[in-house]
């Protein structure tokens, strides 16, 4: 599977202890980053020595020279040291970054053999289809590849295509001696927007839920995943469509307080975008009942039965397609903000809710020819 290939190759290097002096993890896919970090902890950092072996730095707070000096210095307390370095974005801001790149190059030419540096470039998003990569992300990636690639190993942490996510579900369940039905796997991936972190977390809950049955069915997914997550989502969109700002913020707080919190922000945003797109189709096709709804929404884009009446009611609160396309644009704008490594994902989502519950401004008419100065 293409999306898994680079992370798997890194895991092999960790297990065999054949590591490069430095790596750059490029991409915001939390699932792979967590996998790689856990492998490092399991194979390179004994639990009793983590205070002396494992270090986390942020280049927005710590100078790169200090990080490299720490990496060069052998530890008397630990046989191996691991340095995770966030804030790579700061090295490629305005001005020259030659000094930083030269310092990294010099370290990699004469590294501490008992240390590894992991630079984390999580401000870049790599979609499953790289042809759809945002131009800004593409430019940022090229700068990292050209600047750090000659002496650091690049590990892409890209989003996972839905078919690969389904195959991973089957493979992982086999390792746990559990069978997951094909419809259940597809529904789980589709419901969570292919967010592998959310998919893997929900799968663990499902495995515990089915217990000795050792079989995950579509009904189990609908009961454990869709019912809980989507009911709260539709309560949020109900408050948004009714322009009830207080209730909408309360619902957002409830969603972020439970489960994986802010870390699941991208997944929540995907589901919100999908719901607004469904409303747009409902409004365009003048859907008035469930029978018309099933005909209007295609397979893989349908709503769960319990939400059918609710989403029709919510869609009809919008006076025009322009209002819904505005909402979709606001969600897309928020998606970019979340992927730029903001200090607080919660604040970004709260700002979105405030914008979505605000009455759209009436656009002033443009100037007329007779109003031009003479």
Coordinates of C-alpha atoms in Angstrom, one line a residue:
X1 CA 0.0 0.0 0.0
X2 CA 1.6 3.3 -1.2
X3 CA 0.6 5.4 1.7
X4 CA 2.0 2.9 4.2
X5 CA 5.2 2.2 2.4
X6 CA 7.5 5.0 3.7
X7 CA 6.4 4.7 7.3
X8 CA 6.8 0.9 7.1
X9 CA 10.3 1.4 5.7
X10 CA 11.2 3.6 8.6
X11 CA 9.8 1.1 11.0
X12 CA 12.1 -1.6 9.5
X13 CA 15.1 0.7 9.9
X14 CA 14.2 1.3 13.6
X15 CA 13.8 -2.4 14.3
X16 CA 17.1 -3.3 12.6
X17 CA 18.8 -0.2 14.2
X18 CA 20.1 0.9 10.8
X19 CA 19.2 4.5 11.2
X20 CA 20.3 7.7 9.4
X21 CA 21.5 10.5 11.6
X22 CA 18.4 12.6 10.9
X23 CA 15.0 12.2 9.4
X24 CA 12.3 14.7 8.3
X25 CA 8.7 13.5 8.8
X26 CA 6.7 15.5 6.2
X27 CA 2.9 15.4 6.5
X28 CA 0.2 15.9 9.1
X29 CA -1.2 12.3 9.2
X30 CA -1.1 11.8 12.9
X31 CA -1.7 8.0 12.6
X32 CA 1.7 7.4 10.9
X33 CA 3.5 9.8 13.2
X34 CA 2.2 8.0 16.3
X35 CA 3.1 4.7 14.8
X36 CA 6.7 5.8 14.1
X37 CA 7.1 7.4 17.6
X38 CA 5.8 4.2 19.3
X39 CA 8.3 2.1 17.3
X40 CA 11.1 4.3 18.4
X41 CA 10.0 4.1 22.0
X42 CA 9.7 0.3 21.8
X43 CA 13.0 -0.4 20.2
X44 CA 15.3 2.4 21.1
X45 CA 14.2 4.0 24.4
X46 CA 13.8 1.8 27.4
X47 CA 10.9 2.9 29.6
X48 CA 13.1 3.4 32.7
X49 CA 15.5 5.7 30.7
X50 CA 13.0 7.9 28.9
X51 CA 13.8 10.9 31.0
X52 CA 17.4 10.7 29.8
X53 CA 16.8 9.4 26.3
X54 CA 13.8 11.1 24.8
X55 CA 13.6 14.9 24.1
X56 CA 11.0 17.1 22.4
X57 CA 11.9 20.5 21.1
X58 CA 10.1 23.2 19.2
X59 CA 12.2 25.5 16.9
X60 CA 9.8 28.3 17.7
X61 CA 11.0 28.2 21.3
X62 CA 14.5 26.6 21.1
X63 CA 17.4 27.6 18.8
X64 CA 18.5 24.9 16.3
X65 CA 22.1 25.2 17.4
X66 CA 21.1 24.2 21.0
X67 CA 19.3 21.1 19.7
X68 CA 22.3 20.0 17.6
X69 CA 24.6 20.6 20.5
X70 CA 22.5 18.4 22.7
X71 CA 22.4 15.7 20.0
X72 CA 26.2 15.8 19.7
X73 CA 26.7 15.3 23.4
X74 CA 26.8 11.6 24.4
X75 CA 24.7 10.7 27.4
X76 CA 26.2 9.1 30.5
X77 CA 22.8 7.9 31.6
X78 CA 21.3 6.5 28.4
X79 CA 22.8 4.3 25.6
X80 CA 20.7 6.0 22.9
X81 CA 19.1 9.4 22.5
X82 CA 16.1 10.5 20.4
X83 CA 15.3 14.1 19.6
X84 CA 11.9 15.1 18.1
X85 CA 12.1 18.6 16.7
X86 CA 8.8 20.4 15.8
X87 CA 8.5 23.9 14.2
X88 CA 10.4 23.1 11.0
X89 CA 8.3 25.8 9.4
X90 CA 10.3 28.4 11.2
X91 CA 13.4 27.4 9.3
X92 CA 11.8 28.2 6.0
X93 CA 10.3 31.6 6.8
X94 CA 11.4 34.9 5.6
X95 CA 15.1 35.5 5.1
X96 CA 17.9 33.2 4.5
X97 CA 17.9 29.7 6.0
X98 CA 21.4 28.8 4.8
X99 CA 22.9 28.9 8.2
X100 CA 20.4 26.4 9.6
X101 CA 20.8 24.1 6.7
X102 CA 24.6 24.2 6.9
X103 CA 24.5 23.4 10.6
X104 CA 22.3 20.4 9.9
X105 CA 24.5 19.3 7.1
X106 CA 27.6 19.5 9.3
X107 CA 26.0 17.5 12.0
X108 CA 24.9 14.8 9.6
X109 CA 28.4 14.5 8.3
X110 CA 29.8 13.9 11.8
X111 CA 26.8 12.7 13.9
X112 CA 26.6 11.2 17.3
X113 CA 26.2 7.5 16.4
X114 CA 24.1 7.0 19.5
X115 CA 21.4 9.6 18.6
X116 CA 18.8 10.2 16.0
X117 CA 17.1 13.5 15.2
X118 CA 13.5 13.5 13.9
X119 CA 12.4 16.8 12.3
X120 CA 8.6 17.0 12.2
X121 CA 7.2 19.1 9.3
X122 CA 3.5 18.7 10.3
X123 CA 2.5 22.0 8.7
X124 CA 2.3 20.3 5.3
X125 CA -0.6 18.2 4.2
X126 CA 0.0 15.5 1.7
X127 CA -3.3 14.1 0.2
X128 CA -3.8 10.5 -0.8
X129 CA -3.7 11.7 -4.4
X130 CA -0.6 13.9 -4.6
X131 CA -1.9 15.5 -7.8
X132 CA -4.4 17.3 -5.6
X133 CA -1.8 18.7 -3.2
X134 CA -2.3 22.3 -2.4
X135 CA 0.2 24.6 -4.2
X136 CA 1.4 26.2 -1.0
X137 CA 2.1 22.8 0.5
X138 CA 3.8 21.6 -2.6
X139 CA 6.1 24.6 -2.6
X140 CA 6.9 24.1 1.1
X141 CA 7.6 20.4 0.5
X142 CA 10.0 21.2 -2.3
X143 CA 11.9 23.6 -0.2
X144 CA 12.3 21.0 2.5
X145 CA 13.3 18.3 0.0
X146 CA 15.8 20.6 -1.7
X147 CA 17.2 22.0 1.5
X148 CA 17.2 19.0 3.9
X149 CA 16.8 16.0 1.5
X150 CA 20.5 15.7 0.6
X151 CA 21.5 14.8 4.2
X152 CA 18.3 13.9 6.0
X153 CA 16.0 11.0 5.1
X154 CA 12.6 12.2 4.1
X155 CA 9.6 10.2 5.3
X156 CA 6.2 11.1 3.8
X157 CA 3.3 10.8 6.1
X158 CA 0.5 11.2 3.6
X159 CA -3.2 10.8 3.9
X160 CA -4.6 7.3 3.1
X161 CA -6.8 6.5 0.2
X162 CA -10.1 4.9 1.3
X163 CA -9.4 1.6 -0.4
X164 CA -6.0 1.3 1.4
X165 CA -7.7 2.2 4.7
X166 CA -10.2 -0.7 4.2
X167 CA -7.3 -3.1 3.4
X168 CA -5.5 -2.0 6.5
X169 CA -8.6 -2.7 8.6
X170 CA -8.8 -6.2 7.3
X171 CA -5.1 -6.9 7.8
X172 CA -5.1 -5.4 11.3
X173 CA -8.3 -7.3 12.4
X174 CA -6.6 -10.5 11.2
X175 CA -3.7 -9.9 13.6
X176 CA -6.3 -9.6 16.4
X177 CA -8.2 -12.8 15.3
X178 CA -11.2 -10.7 14.4
X179 CA -13.3 -10.6 11.2
X180 CA -14.6 -7.3 9.9
X181 CA -17.4 -7.5 7.3
X182 CA -16.7 -5.6 4.0
X183 CA -19.7 -3.3 4.5
X184 CA -18.6 -2.5 8.0
X185 CA -15.0 -1.7 7.0
X186 CA -16.2 0.6 4.2
X187 CA -18.7 2.4 6.4
X188 CA -16.2 2.9 9.2
X189 CA -13.7 4.5 6.8
X190 CA -16.4 6.6 5.0
X191 CA -18.0 7.8 8.2
X192 CA -14.7 9.1 9.6
X193 CA -13.5 10.6 6.4
X194 CA -10.5 8.3 6.0
X195 CA -8.9 9.9 9.1
X196 CA -6.6 7.0 10.0
X197 CA -6.1 8.1 13.6
X198 CA -9.9 8.2 14.2
X199 CA -10.4 4.9 12.2
X200 CA -7.8 3.0 14.3
X201 CA -9.2 4.4 17.6
X202 CA -12.7 3.5 16.8
X203 CA -11.7 0.0 15.6
X204 CA -10.1 -0.7 19.0
X205 CA -13.4 0.2 20.6
X206 CA -15.3 -2.0 18.2
X207 CA -13.0 -5.0 18.9
X208 CA -13.7 -4.6 22.6
X209 CA -17.4 -4.2 21.9
X210 CA -17.8 -7.4 19.9
X211 CA -15.7 -9.3 22.4
X212 CA -16.0 -13.1 22.0
X213 CA -18.1 -12.7 18.9
X214 CA -14.9 -11.9 17.1
X215 CA -16.8 -10.3 14.2
X216 CA -17.5 -6.7 13.5
X217 CA -20.7 -6.1 11.5
X218 CA -22.2 -3.0 9.8
X219 CA -24.7 -2.9 12.7
X220 CA -21.8 -2.7 15.2
X221 CA -20.3 0.2 13.3
X222 CA -23.7 2.0 13.2
X223 CA -24.3 1.4 16.9
X224 CA -20.8 2.3 18.2
X225 CA -19.5 4.8 15.8
X226 CA -22.1 6.5 13.6
X227 CA -24.8 6.8 16.2
X228 CA -22.7 8.5 18.8
X229 CA -20.6 10.7 16.5
X230 CA -23.1 11.6 13.9
X231 CA -25.9 12.3 16.4
X232 CA -23.8 14.9 18.1
X233 CA -22.7 16.2 14.7
X234 CA -26.3 16.6 13.5
X235 CA -27.1 18.4 16.8
X236 CA -24.3 20.8 16.0
X237 CA -25.5 21.4 12.4
X238 CA -29.1 21.8 13.7
X239 CA -27.9 24.6 16.0
X240 CA -25.8 26.2 13.2
X241 CA -28.7 26.1 10.7
X242 CA -31.0 27.6 13.4
X243 CA -28.4 30.3 14.0
X244 CA -28.4 29.4 17.7
X245 CA -24.9 30.5 18.5
X246 CA -24.9 29.5 22.2
X247 CA -26.2 26.0 21.6
X248 CA -23.8 25.5 18.7
X249 CA -20.8 26.4 20.8
X250 CA -22.0 24.1 23.6
X251 CA -22.3 21.2 21.1
X252 CA -18.8 21.9 19.8
X253 CA -17.4 21.9 23.3
X254 CA -19.2 18.6 24.0
X255 CA -17.7 17.0 20.8
X256 CA -14.2 18.2 21.6
X257 CA -14.3 17.3 25.2
X258 CA -15.2 13.6 24.5
X259 CA -13.2 11.1 22.5
X260 CA -9.9 12.3 21.0
X261 CA -10.5 16.0 21.6
X262 CA -8.7 18.5 19.5
X263 CA -6.6 15.8 17.8
X264 CA -9.7 14.7 16.0
X265 CA -10.5 18.2 14.7
X266 CA -9.8 17.3 11.0
X267 CA -12.1 14.4 11.2
X268 CA -14.9 16.5 12.7
X269 CA -14.4 19.1 10.0
X270 CA -14.6 16.5 7.2
X271 CA -17.9 15.3 8.6
X272 CA -19.2 18.9 8.9
X273 CA -18.2 19.6 5.3
X274 CA -19.9 16.4 4.1
X275 CA -23.1 17.4 5.9
X276 CA -23.2 20.8 4.3
X277 CA -22.6 19.3 0.9
X278 CA -25.5 16.9 1.5
X279 CA -27.7 19.9 2.4
X280 CA -26.7 21.6 -0.8
X281 CA -27.8 18.6 -2.9
X282 CA -31.1 18.5 -0.9
X283 CA -31.7 22.1 -1.6
X284 CA -30.8 21.9 -5.3
X285 CA -33.1 18.9 -5.8
X286 CA -35.9 20.2 -3.6
X287 CA -35.9 17.1 -1.4
X288 CA -38.9 17.0 0.8
X289 CA -39.1 13.5 2.3
X290 CA -36.9 10.4 2.9
X291 CA -37.9 8.7 -0.3
X292 CA -36.6 11.7 -2.4
X293 CA -33.6 11.8 -0.1
X294 CA -32.4 8.3 -0.9
X295 CA -32.8 9.0 -4.6
X296 CA -30.9 12.3 -4.4
X297 CA -27.9 11.0 -2.4
X298 CA -25.7 8.3 -3.9
X299 CA -24.1 5.3 -2.3
X300 CA -21.3 6.4 0.1
X301 CA -22.8 9.9 0.4
X302 CA -26.0 9.0 2.2
X303 CA -27.0 9.9 5.7
X304 CA -27.9 7.4 8.5
X305 CA -31.6 6.7 8.7
X306 CA -32.0 8.4 12.1
X307 CA -30.7 11.7 10.6
X308 CA -32.8 11.7 7.4
X309 CA -35.6 14.0 8.6
X310 CA -33.3 16.2 10.6
X311 CA -31.0 17.0 7.6
X312 CA -33.9 17.7 5.3
X313 CA -35.3 20.2 8.0
X314 CA -31.9 21.8 8.4
X315 CA -31.3 22.2 4.7
X316 CA -34.6 23.9 4.2
X317 CA -33.7 26.5 6.8
X318 CA -31.2 28.0 4.3
X319 CA -32.8 30.5 2.0
X320 CA -30.5 29.9 -1.0
X321 CA -27.7 27.8 -2.4
X322 CA -25.4 30.8 -1.9
X323 CA -25.7 30.4 1.9
X324 CA -24.7 26.8 1.8
X325 CA -21.8 27.4 -0.6
X326 CA -20.6 30.1 1.8
X327 CA -20.7 27.6 4.6
X328 CA -18.7 25.1 2.6
X329 CA -16.1 27.8 1.7
X330 CA -15.8 28.7 5.4
X331 CA -15.2 25.0 6.3
X332 CA -12.5 24.8 3.5
X333 CA -10.8 27.9 4.9
X334 CA -10.9 26.4 8.4
X335 CA -9.4 23.2 7.0
X336 CA -6.3 25.1 5.8
X337 CA -6.0 26.9 9.1
X338 CA -6.1 23.6 11.0
X339 CA -3.4 22.1 8.8
X340 CA -1.0 25.1 9.4
X341 CA -0.2 23.8 12.9
X342 CA -2.2 26.5 14.9
X343 CA -1.6 27.1 18.6
X344 CA -5.2 26.0 19.4
X345 CA -7.4 23.9 17.1
X346 CA -10.3 24.6 19.4
X347 CA -10.1 28.3 18.8
X348 CA -10.1 27.7 15.0
X349 CA -13.2 25.6 15.3
X350 CA -15.0 28.0 17.6
X351 CA -14.3 30.9 15.1
X352 CA -15.8 28.7 12.4
X353 CA -19.0 28.2 14.4
X354 CA -19.3 31.9 15.1
X355 CA -19.0 32.6 11.4
X356 CA -21.5 29.9 10.4
X357 CA -24.1 31.1 12.9
X358 CA -23.7 34.8 11.8
X359 CA -26.3 36.1 9.4
X360 CA -24.7 36.5 6.0
X361 CA -24.0 40.1 5.1
X362 CA -25.9 41.6 2.3
X363 CA -23.5 42.6 -0.4
X364 CA -23.6 46.2 -1.3
X365 CA -24.3 46.9 -5.0
X366 CA -21.3 48.0 -7.0
X367 CA -20.9 51.6 -8.1
X368 CA -22.8 52.8 -11.1
X369 CA -21.3 54.6 -14.0
X370 CA -23.0 57.8 -13.2
X371 CA -21.3 57.8 -9.8
X372 CA -17.8 58.0 -11.3
X373 CA -16.0 61.2 -10.5
X374 CA -15.8 63.7 -13.4

